[in-house]
Coordinates of C-alpha atoms in Angstrom, one line a residue:
M1 CA -87.2 39.6 36.8
P2 CA -90.5 37.7 36.7
A3 CA -91.4 36.0 33.4
G4 CA -94.5 38.1 33.2
D5 CA -92.4 41.2 32.6
I6 CA -91.5 39.8 29.2
G7 CA -94.9 40.9 28.0
V8 CA -94.7 44.5 29.4
E9 CA -94.7 46.9 26.5
C10 CA -92.6 49.7 28.0
D11 CA -88.8 49.1 28.2
R12 CA -88.5 51.7 30.8
A13 CA -91.1 50.1 33.1
V14 CA -89.3 46.7 32.8
W15 CA -85.9 48.4 33.6
L16 CA -87.2 50.2 36.6
S17 CA -88.9 47.1 37.9
F18 CA -85.7 45.1 37.4
R19 CA -83.7 47.8 39.3
R20 CA -86.4 47.8 42.1
A21 CA -86.5 51.6 41.8
S22 CA -90.0 51.9 43.2
A23 CA -91.3 51.1 46.7
P24 CA -92.3 47.4 47.1
E25 CA -96.0 46.7 46.5
V26 CA -98.1 46.5 49.6
I27 CA -99.7 43.1 49.7
T28 CA -103.0 43.6 51.5
W29 CA -105.2 40.8 52.7
Q30 CA -107.5 41.4 49.7
K31 CA -104.6 41.0 47.3
R32 CA -103.6 37.8 49.2
R33 CA -107.1 36.4 48.6
I34 CA -106.8 37.3 44.9
F35 CA -103.5 35.4 44.6
E36 CA -105.0 32.5 46.5
R37 CA -108.0 32.4 44.2
G38 CA -105.6 32.2 41.3
N39 CA -103.8 29.2 42.8
I40 CA -107.1 27.5 43.6
E41 CA -108.3 28.0 40.0
E42 CA -105.1 26.6 38.6
E43 CA -105.5 23.4 40.6
R44 CA -109.1 23.1 39.5
L45 CA -108.2 23.4 35.9
L46 CA -105.4 20.9 36.1
D47 CA -107.8 18.5 37.9
L48 CA -110.4 18.9 35.1
L49 CA -107.7 17.8 32.6
R50 CA -106.9 14.8 34.7
M51 CA -110.6 13.9 34.9
V52 CA -110.8 13.5 31.2
G53 CA -107.7 11.3 31.0
V54 CA -104.9 13.8 30.4
T55 CA -101.7 13.1 32.2
V56 CA -100.5 16.2 34.0
W57 CA -97.1 16.7 35.7
G58 CA -94.3 19.2 36.1
E59 CA -96.2 21.7 38.1
Q60 CA -94.0 24.7 38.9
D61 CA -91.1 23.6 36.7
R62 CA -88.8 26.6 36.5
V63 CA -87.5 28.4 33.4
R64 CA -84.5 30.8 33.3
A65 CA -82.8 33.0 30.7
A66 CA -80.9 36.3 30.3
G67 CA -78.1 35.2 32.6
G68 CA -80.5 33.8 35.1
H69 CA -82.2 37.2 35.7
L70 CA -85.4 36.3 33.8
R71 CA -87.2 33.6 35.7
G72 CA -90.6 31.9 35.7
K73 CA -92.4 28.7 36.5
I74 CA -95.0 26.9 34.5
D75 CA -98.4 25.6 35.7
G76 CA -97.8 22.1 34.4
R77 CA -97.2 19.8 31.4
A78 CA -99.8 17.7 29.8
L79 CA -99.9 14.6 27.5
G80 CA -102.9 12.9 26.0
L81 CA -105.0 15.8 24.7
L82 CA -107.7 14.7 22.4
E83 CA -106.4 16.9 19.5
A84 CA -102.8 15.7 19.8
S85 CA -102.5 12.7 22.1
K86 CA -98.8 12.2 21.7
T87 CA -97.7 15.8 21.8
E88 CA -96.4 17.3 25.1
H89 CA -98.0 20.6 26.0
I90 CA -97.1 23.2 28.6
V91 CA -100.3 24.2 30.5
E92 CA -100.9 27.8 31.2
C93 CA -103.9 28.5 33.5
K94 CA -105.6 31.9 33.9
S95 CA -108.8 33.4 35.1
A96 CA -110.2 36.8 34.1
K97 CA -113.2 39.1 34.4
Q98 CA -115.8 38.8 31.7
E99 CA -114.6 41.7 29.5
V100 CA -111.1 40.2 29.2
F101 CA -112.4 36.7 28.8
R102 CA -114.7 37.6 25.9
K103 CA -111.9 39.4 24.1
V104 CA -109.6 36.4 24.5
A105 CA -112.3 34.0 23.5
K106 CA -113.1 36.0 20.4
E107 CA -109.7 37.1 19.2
G108 CA -107.4 34.5 20.7
V109 CA -104.7 35.0 23.3
K110 CA -102.1 36.5 21.0
V111 CA -104.4 39.5 20.3
G112 CA -106.6 39.4 23.3
K113 CA -103.9 39.0 26.0
P114 CA -100.5 39.5 24.3
E115 CA -98.7 39.6 27.6
H116 CA -99.8 36.1 28.4
Y117 CA -98.8 35.0 24.9
A118 CA -95.3 36.4 25.3
T119 CA -94.8 34.7 28.7
F120 CA -95.7 31.2 27.6
Q121 CA -93.7 31.6 24.4
F122 CA -90.7 32.2 26.7
Y123 CA -91.7 29.0 28.6
M124 CA -91.7 27.0 25.4
H125 CA -88.4 28.5 24.3
G126 CA -86.8 27.7 27.7
L127 CA -88.1 24.1 28.1
G128 CA -87.9 23.0 24.4
V129 CA -91.6 22.3 24.2
N130 CA -93.5 23.2 21.0
R131 CA -97.1 23.5 22.2
V132 CA -99.0 25.3 24.9
L133 CA -102.5 24.6 26.2
Y134 CA -103.8 27.9 27.3
V135 CA -106.8 27.7 29.6
M136 CA -108.8 30.7 30.8
T137 CA -111.9 30.8 32.9
N138 CA -114.5 33.5 33.1
K139 CA -114.8 34.6 36.8
N140 CA -118.4 35.7 36.2
D141 CA -119.9 32.5 34.9
E142 CA -117.2 29.8 35.0
D143 CA -117.1 29.6 31.2
I144 CA -113.8 28.1 29.9
H145 CA -111.7 29.0 26.9
M146 CA -109.0 26.6 25.7
E147 CA -106.5 27.2 23.0
R148 CA -103.6 25.2 21.7
V149 CA -100.7 27.5 20.6
E150 CA -97.6 26.7 18.6
Y151 CA -94.1 27.7 19.6
D152 CA -92.9 30.8 17.6
A153 CA -89.1 30.6 17.8
E154 CA -88.5 34.0 16.2
F155 CA -91.0 35.7 18.5
A156 CA -89.6 34.1 21.6
M157 CA -85.9 34.8 20.7
R158 CA -86.8 38.4 20.0
K159 CA -88.5 38.8 23.4
V160 CA -85.6 37.2 25.3
A161 CA -83.1 39.3 23.4
R162 CA -85.1 42.4 24.3
I163 CA -84.9 41.5 28.0
E164 CA -81.2 40.9 27.8
R165 CA -80.8 44.3 26.2
I166 CA -82.8 46.0 28.9
I167 CA -80.9 44.2 31.7
N168 CA -77.6 45.3 30.2
T169 CA -78.6 48.9 29.7
P170 CA -76.9 51.0 32.4
E171 CA -79.6 53.8 32.3
P172 CA -83.4 53.7 32.1
P173 CA -84.6 53.5 28.5
S174 CA -87.1 56.0 27.0
R175 CA -90.7 56.0 28.1
L176 CA -93.4 54.5 26.1
C177 CA -95.7 57.3 27.2
T178 CA -95.0 60.9 26.2
K179 CA -97.5 62.4 28.8
R180 CA -98.1 61.6 32.5
D181 CA -101.8 61.0 31.9
D182 CA -101.3 58.6 29.0
F183 CA -103.8 55.8 29.6
R184 CA -101.1 53.2 28.9
G185 CA -99.2 54.3 32.0
M186 CA -102.1 55.2 34.3
F187 CA -101.7 52.0 36.4
C188 CA -97.9 51.5 36.0
R189 CA -96.3 50.8 39.4
Q190 CA -93.1 52.6 38.2
A191 CA -94.9 55.8 37.2
E192 CA -93.9 58.0 40.2
V193 CA -90.2 57.2 39.9
C194 CA -90.4 57.3 36.1
W195 CA -91.7 60.9 36.1
G196 CA -89.5 62.1 39.0
E197 CA -92.4 62.5 41.4
V198 CA -90.4 60.5 44.0
R199 CA -86.7 59.5 44.0
A200 CA -85.7 55.9 43.4
R201 CA -85.1 53.7 46.4
V202 CA -81.5 53.7 47.8
H203 CA -79.9 50.3 47.3
C204 CA -77.4 48.6 45.1
R205 CA -79.6 48.2 42.0
S206 CA -80.2 52.0 41.8
C207 CA -76.4 52.7 42.3
L208 CA -74.1 53.6 39.4
H209 CA -71.4 51.2 40.8
A210 CA -73.6 48.1 40.4
T211 CA -73.8 46.0 37.2
P212 CA -75.9 42.8 36.5
L213 CA -73.8 39.9 35.4
M214 CA -74.8 37.4 32.7
D215 CA -73.3 34.5 34.6
G216 CA -76.3 32.2 34.6
N217 CA -76.9 32.8 38.3
A218 CA -78.5 36.3 38.2
G219 CA -75.3 37.8 39.8
W220 CA -74.5 41.4 40.4
D221 CA -71.1 43.0 40.8
C222 CA -70.0 46.2 42.6
A223 CA -67.3 48.2 40.9
R224 CA -66.8 50.4 44.0
W225 CA -65.8 47.5 46.3
S226 CA -64.7 45.1 43.5
K227 CA -66.9 42.2 44.8
P228 CA -70.0 40.2 43.9
L229 CA -73.2 41.2 45.7
S230 CA -75.6 38.9 47.5
L231 CA -79.3 39.6 47.5
A232 CA -79.1 40.8 51.1
E233 CA -76.3 43.2 50.2
Q234 CA -78.2 44.5 47.2
D235 CA -81.2 45.3 49.4
A236 CA -79.1 47.0 52.1
G237 CA -76.9 49.2 49.9
C238 CA -73.9 50.8 51.4
P239 CA -72.5 54.3 52.4
A240 CA -70.8 54.7 49.0
H241 CA -74.2 54.6 47.1
L242 CA -74.5 57.0 44.2
T243 CA -77.8 57.1 42.4
I244 CA -77.7 56.5 38.7
P245 CA -77.9 60.1 37.4
A246 CA -80.5 59.3 34.8
L247 CA -82.8 58.3 37.7
M248 CA -82.7 61.9 39.0
V249 CA -85.5 62.9 36.7
G250 CA -85.9 66.7 36.5
Y251 CA -82.7 67.3 38.5
E252 CA -79.8 69.2 36.9
Q253 CA -76.3 67.9 37.7
I254 CA -74.1 70.9 38.6
D255 CA -71.0 69.4 40.3
C256 CA -69.3 66.2 41.3
S257 CA -66.4 65.3 43.5
E258 CA -64.4 62.1 42.8
E259 CA -62.5 62.5 46.1
E260 CA -65.7 62.9 48.2
E261 CA -67.7 60.5 46.0
T262 CA -70.6 62.9 45.6
I263 CA -72.7 64.3 42.8
T264 CA -74.4 67.7 43.3
Y265 CA -77.8 68.5 41.7
R266 CA -80.2 71.4 41.5
S267 CA -83.8 70.2 42.0
P268 CA -86.7 71.4 39.9
T269 CA -87.6 73.8 42.7
G270 CA -84.0 75.2 42.8
D271 CA -82.9 73.4 46.0
I272 CA -79.4 72.0 46.1
Y273 CA -79.1 68.2 46.7
V274 CA -75.8 66.4 47.3
D275 CA -76.0 62.7 46.5
G276 CA -73.3 60.6 48.1
A277 CA -72.2 58.7 51.2
T278 CA -74.4 60.5 53.7
N279 CA -77.6 59.8 51.8
A280 CA -77.4 56.0 51.9
T281 CA -79.7 54.2 54.3

């Protein structure tokens, strides 16, 4: 689970993402250029700090929590800021369009971009650092907003505890949105699976036999075969796959066979669907 998900408001969206229920995002060349621009901007901002005498190191230091399932990496660490020359800071670099930038510059990151605030609070919590230097650039005019933020232990621990709860929940939590056209879910990548417009992908993380382990190594265990699961095995699934029933949104469970290892459903259109060994791919 990427650290950025800690700031996602909907528990169900976080759970579905962690379970890889939706089809993988298609990374177009345009998206690649967007990612590349973000990396370039990060390096520029770190270089600007160095130019004014700030010591910067620790680029891409990694942070883990929730049994190793929640992971992230920082942009860097800094020492020698004018406002607090002896205080180590984690550096978080972002760029944004003008509308977002103005909101953050006016209201501060906690209000203007709460998902960023949640992410770097997790970084401070995991690395034992008490300050963040949050830097955002305006993509329109290259204006820069800088903000020093203190570690909020209670906030960070609540966020990590929430992620642990979501990870250990065997079924998808309730939706944040009550309607399909709710603006809060309009651009959610999990929406089609969430609302039952498509079925969840067939692999171990969508199977009722699989359980995430809180072992520190982001492990998964299969109760059907009584074995740990590698990442390759999780992606591949197996012939004994059975979709977590709560993922069959809109389907009515009408039968099951322990001997044949199948569950039978009636679809919203009245068709009969038998989930079991023959459906694994």
